[in-house]
Amino acid sequence: QQQVKQSPQSLIVQKGGISIINCAYENTAFDYFPWYQQFPGKGPALLIAIRPDVSEKKEGRFTISFNKSAKQFSLHIMDSQPGDSATYFCAASRGNYQLIWGAGTKLIIKP
Amino acid sequence: DAGITQSPRHKVTETGTPVTLRCHQTENHRYMYWYRQDPGHGLRLIHYSYGVKDTDKGEVSDGYSVSRSKTEDFLLTLESATSSQTSVYFCAIAGTSGGDTQYFGPGTRLTVL
């Protein structure tokens, strides 16, 4: 019930394409869903986050889509660029300052 | 960047030796965390702290201990390092101003020979 399942494990997208990473959860008590971006040799950094009272949140080229009934959320990267090549982690929290992490997706954007 | 530093940034040690990693924050955040990151395992929580002298175990706490005597410092100790503890260790902080958002330090790469 505490798990967050992330897919795919790795993803290759052509420059200009749309990158989509998916996460699923079981615990309906989760109320905060962030996505983190990690470049090699760096710590993860918050990219975008959503709460379950909205179905979509957009920040620039990055969008989170949230489906409460399906208990799924996804990250969409529009017009993907080589600089977006990184590892992406989804996570979930139930307001107790504990994040449950997905396993990560290594994204490669081919020029 | 959130004011988080980790030291050392790199360390090579031998099996059986004690190792202490330090996390220092200048944000006055209440919560501090130690994670390890290994290929294929993502981020795994080792220990966390919810205040000075208040700590609790995470999912992979065996072989690790922590201490927090000041708000700004959170120490991770490997009492007797083993090769399975070779990893990249990240410290993170969270506080009431950011809600559940965790901010990460730059990491420490530890190699146990």
Short mmCIF file of C-alpha atoms in Angstrom, two decimals:
data_model
loop_
_atom_site.label_atom_id
_atom_site.label_comp_id
_atom_site.label_asym_id
_atom_site.label_seq_id
_atom_site.Cartn_x
_atom_site.Cartn_y
_atom_site.Cartn_z
CA GLN A 1 0.00 0.00 0.00
CA GLN A 2 2.97 2.25 0.55
CA GLN A 3 4.51 1.65 -2.86
CA VAL A 4 4.70 3.97 -5.81
CA LYS A 5 5.26 2.13 -9.08
CA GLN A 6 7.03 4.05 -11.82
CA SER A 7 7.39 3.18 -15.48
CA PRO A 8 9.20 2.93 -17.77
CA GLN A 9 12.60 2.28 -16.26
CA SER A 10 14.25 4.01 -19.22
CA LEU A 11 13.02 6.07 -22.12
CA ILE A 12 14.55 7.38 -25.32
CA VAL A 13 12.77 10.24 -27.09
CA GLN A 14 13.70 12.24 -30.13
CA LYS A 15 14.33 15.94 -29.72
CA GLY A 16 11.07 17.82 -30.03
CA GLY A 17 8.98 14.83 -29.03
CA ILE A 18 6.82 14.26 -25.97
CA SER A 19 8.26 12.32 -23.04
CA ILE A 20 5.74 10.56 -20.80
CA ILE A 21 6.54 8.91 -17.48
CA ASN A 22 3.87 7.19 -15.43
CA CYS A 23 3.37 6.44 -11.75
CA ALA A 24 0.72 4.48 -9.89
CA TYR A 25 -0.04 4.30 -6.18
CA GLU A 26 -2.33 2.37 -3.86
CA ASN A 27 -2.64 4.46 -0.71
CA THR A 28 -5.61 6.80 -1.07
CA ALA A 29 -4.30 8.83 1.88
CA PHE A 30 -1.54 10.29 -0.32
CA ASP A 31 -2.21 13.96 -0.93
CA TYR A 32 0.99 15.32 -2.45
CA PHE A 33 2.64 14.09 -5.63
CA PRO A 34 5.96 15.64 -6.65
CA TRP A 35 8.28 14.91 -9.52
CA TYR A 36 12.01 15.30 -9.08
CA GLN A 37 14.71 15.67 -11.72
CA GLN A 38 18.24 14.45 -11.17
CA PHE A 39 21.27 15.14 -13.33
CA PRO A 40 24.38 12.93 -13.07
CA GLY A 41 26.47 13.81 -10.05
CA LYS A 42 23.78 16.02 -8.52
CA GLY A 43 21.07 15.60 -5.94
CA PRO A 44 17.42 15.33 -7.00
CA ALA A 45 15.64 18.66 -7.38
CA LEU A 46 11.91 19.35 -7.27
CA LEU A 47 10.56 19.83 -10.78
CA ILE A 48 6.80 20.12 -10.34
CA ALA A 49 4.20 18.88 -7.86
CA ILE A 50 0.44 18.43 -7.67
CA ARG A 51 -2.26 17.91 -5.05
CA PRO A 52 -5.29 15.70 -5.76
CA ASP A 53 -7.76 18.58 -5.92
CA VAL A 54 -6.69 19.32 -9.51
CA SER A 55 -6.34 17.02 -12.50
CA GLU A 56 -3.53 18.83 -14.25
CA LYS A 57 -0.73 21.26 -13.48
CA LYS A 58 1.48 22.85 -16.08
CA GLU A 59 4.77 24.67 -15.67
CA GLY A 60 6.39 25.60 -18.94
CA ARG A 61 7.01 22.43 -20.94
CA PHE A 62 6.32 20.18 -17.95
CA THR A 63 2.81 18.97 -17.10
CA ILE A 64 1.54 16.62 -14.41
CA SER A 65 -1.67 14.78 -15.21
CA PHE A 66 -3.47 13.30 -12.23
CA ASN A 67 -6.19 10.66 -12.31
CA LYS A 68 -7.55 10.22 -8.80
CA SER A 69 -9.98 7.40 -9.62
CA ALA A 70 -7.26 5.37 -11.34
CA LYS A 71 -4.68 6.31 -8.70
CA GLN A 72 -2.22 7.30 -11.37
CA PHE A 73 -0.23 10.38 -12.23
CA SER A 74 2.12 11.13 -15.05
CA LEU A 75 4.74 13.62 -16.15
CA HIS A 76 4.62 14.95 -19.68
CA ILE A 77 7.57 16.83 -21.13
CA MET A 78 6.58 18.67 -24.29
CA ASP A 79 9.10 19.59 -26.99
CA SER A 80 11.73 17.47 -25.23
CA GLN A 81 15.27 18.86 -25.41
CA PRO A 82 18.68 17.22 -24.93
CA GLY A 83 19.02 19.26 -21.72
CA ASP A 84 16.04 17.33 -20.33
CA SER A 85 18.12 14.15 -20.33
CA ALA A 86 18.14 13.13 -16.67
CA THR A 87 16.65 10.67 -14.24
CA TYR A 88 13.12 11.48 -13.12
CA PHE A 89 11.54 10.30 -9.88
CA CYS A 90 7.91 10.45 -8.88
CA ALA A 91 6.96 10.40 -5.22
CA ALA A 92 3.92 10.57 -2.97
CA SER A 93 3.24 11.74 0.56
CA ARG A 94 0.32 11.73 3.00
CA GLY A 95 1.30 14.94 4.71
CA ASN A 96 3.68 13.41 7.22
CA TYR A 97 6.90 14.72 5.67
CA GLN A 98 7.70 11.23 4.40
CA LEU A 99 8.04 10.78 0.66
CA ILE A 100 7.46 7.37 -0.91
CA TRP A 101 9.61 7.20 -4.02
CA GLY A 102 9.22 5.58 -7.40
CA ALA A 103 12.23 3.69 -8.74
CA GLY A 104 13.17 6.34 -11.28
CA THR A 105 13.17 6.71 -15.06
CA LYS A 106 16.30 7.45 -17.03
CA LEU A 107 15.32 9.75 -19.89
CA ILE A 108 17.54 10.25 -22.90
CA ILE A 109 16.64 12.85 -25.50
CA LYS A 110 18.28 12.15 -28.83
CA PRO A 111 19.31 15.23 -30.82
CA ASP B 1 19.81 26.03 -4.04
CA ALA B 2 18.67 25.27 -0.55
CA GLY B 3 21.51 25.80 1.91
CA ILE B 4 22.59 22.20 2.33
CA THR B 5 26.16 20.98 2.36
CA GLN B 6 27.50 17.48 2.75
CA SER B 7 30.96 16.45 3.80
CA PRO B 8 33.02 14.77 2.68
CA ARG B 9 31.92 14.73 -0.95
CA HIS B 10 33.99 11.65 -1.72
CA LYS B 11 35.44 9.04 0.57
CA VAL B 12 37.23 5.75 0.10
CA THR B 13 37.57 3.55 3.14
CA GLU B 14 38.27 -0.03 4.06
CA THR B 15 35.91 -2.70 5.34
CA GLY B 16 35.51 -2.61 9.08
CA THR B 17 36.40 1.04 9.60
CA PRO B 18 33.95 3.55 11.06
CA VAL B 19 32.73 6.34 8.79
CA THR B 20 30.78 9.50 9.60
CA LEU B 21 29.07 11.63 7.00
CA ARG B 22 27.90 15.12 7.84
CA CYS B 23 24.95 17.09 6.58
CA HIS B 24 24.74 20.79 7.41
CA GLN B 25 21.81 23.10 6.63
CA THR B 26 21.37 26.84 6.96
CA GLU B 27 17.58 26.81 6.38
CA ASN B 28 16.48 26.05 9.94
CA HIS B 29 14.29 23.23 8.60
CA ARG B 30 12.89 20.82 11.16
CA TYR B 31 13.13 17.62 9.14
CA MET B 32 16.35 16.03 7.87
CA TYR B 33 16.81 12.78 6.01
CA TRP B 34 19.57 10.43 4.90
CA TYR B 35 19.07 8.43 1.71
CA ARG B 36 21.25 6.08 -0.22
CA GLN B 37 21.05 5.78 -3.97
CA ASP B 38 22.13 2.66 -5.83
CA PRO B 39 21.57 1.64 -9.45
CA GLY B 40 18.24 -0.10 -9.83
CA HIS B 41 17.04 0.86 -6.35
CA GLY B 42 16.24 4.53 -6.63
CA LEU B 43 16.29 6.46 -3.36
CA ARG B 44 16.05 4.49 -0.14
CA LEU B 45 15.52 6.16 3.22
CA ILE B 46 18.08 5.22 5.88
CA HIS B 47 17.11 7.42 8.84
CA TYR B 48 15.35 10.68 9.35
CA SER B 49 15.04 13.32 12.05
CA TYR B 50 12.02 15.38 13.04
CA GLY B 51 13.84 17.57 15.53
CA VAL B 52 16.93 17.86 17.70
CA LYS B 53 17.60 14.49 19.28
CA ASP B 54 14.48 13.05 17.58
CA THR B 55 15.29 10.42 14.97
CA ASP B 56 13.67 7.36 13.48
CA LYS B 57 14.56 4.49 11.20
CA GLY B 58 13.87 4.27 7.51
CA GLU B 59 13.61 1.21 5.31
CA VAL B 60 17.35 0.38 5.15
CA SER B 61 18.64 1.37 8.61
CA ASP B 62 20.64 -1.76 9.49
CA GLY B 63 24.33 -0.94 9.90
CA TYR B 64 23.71 2.81 10.20
CA SER B 65 23.19 5.18 13.11
CA VAL B 66 22.43 8.89 13.19
CA SER B 67 22.64 11.79 15.56
CA ARG B 68 21.24 15.29 15.60
CA SER B 69 22.49 17.47 18.43
CA LYS B 70 21.79 20.77 16.64
CA THR B 71 19.07 21.82 14.21
CA GLU B 72 21.61 22.43 11.47
CA ASP B 73 23.61 19.19 11.65
CA PHE B 74 22.61 15.60 10.96
CA LEU B 75 25.32 12.96 11.13
CA LEU B 76 25.22 9.50 9.57
CA THR B 77 27.60 6.91 11.00
CA LEU B 78 28.57 3.56 9.61
CA GLU B 79 29.94 1.83 12.70
CA SER B 80 31.84 -0.81 10.72
CA ALA B 81 31.68 -0.19 7.00
CA THR B 82 30.97 -3.07 4.63
CA SER B 83 31.29 -3.28 0.85
CA SER B 84 27.47 -3.38 0.58
CA GLN B 85 27.45 0.16 1.94
CA THR B 86 29.30 1.46 -1.10
CA SER B 87 26.81 3.97 -2.42
CA VAL B 88 25.97 7.60 -3.00
CA TYR B 89 24.48 9.15 0.12
CA PHE B 90 22.13 12.11 -0.03
CA CYS B 91 20.96 14.33 2.75
CA ALA B 92 17.62 16.12 2.38
CA ILE B 93 15.71 18.67 4.42
CA ALA B 94 12.07 19.66 4.70
CA GLY B 95 10.25 22.26 6.71
CA THR B 96 6.86 23.76 7.35
CA SER B 97 7.37 26.51 4.79
CA GLY B 98 7.77 23.99 1.96
CA GLY B 99 5.30 21.41 3.17
CA ASP B 100 6.30 17.92 2.12
CA THR B 101 8.87 19.18 -0.38
CA GLN B 102 12.33 17.80 0.29
CA TYR B 103 15.46 19.64 -0.77
CA PHE B 104 18.57 17.62 -1.43
CA GLY B 105 22.24 18.13 -0.81
CA PRO B 106 24.94 17.41 -3.42
CA GLY B 107 25.64 13.89 -2.20
CA THR B 108 28.59 11.94 -0.84
CA ARG B 109 30.10 9.12 -2.87
CA LEU B 110 31.35 6.45 -0.48
CA THR B 111 33.45 3.50 -1.59
CA VAL B 112 34.16 0.69 0.85
CA LEU B 113 37.00 -1.57 -0.29
#
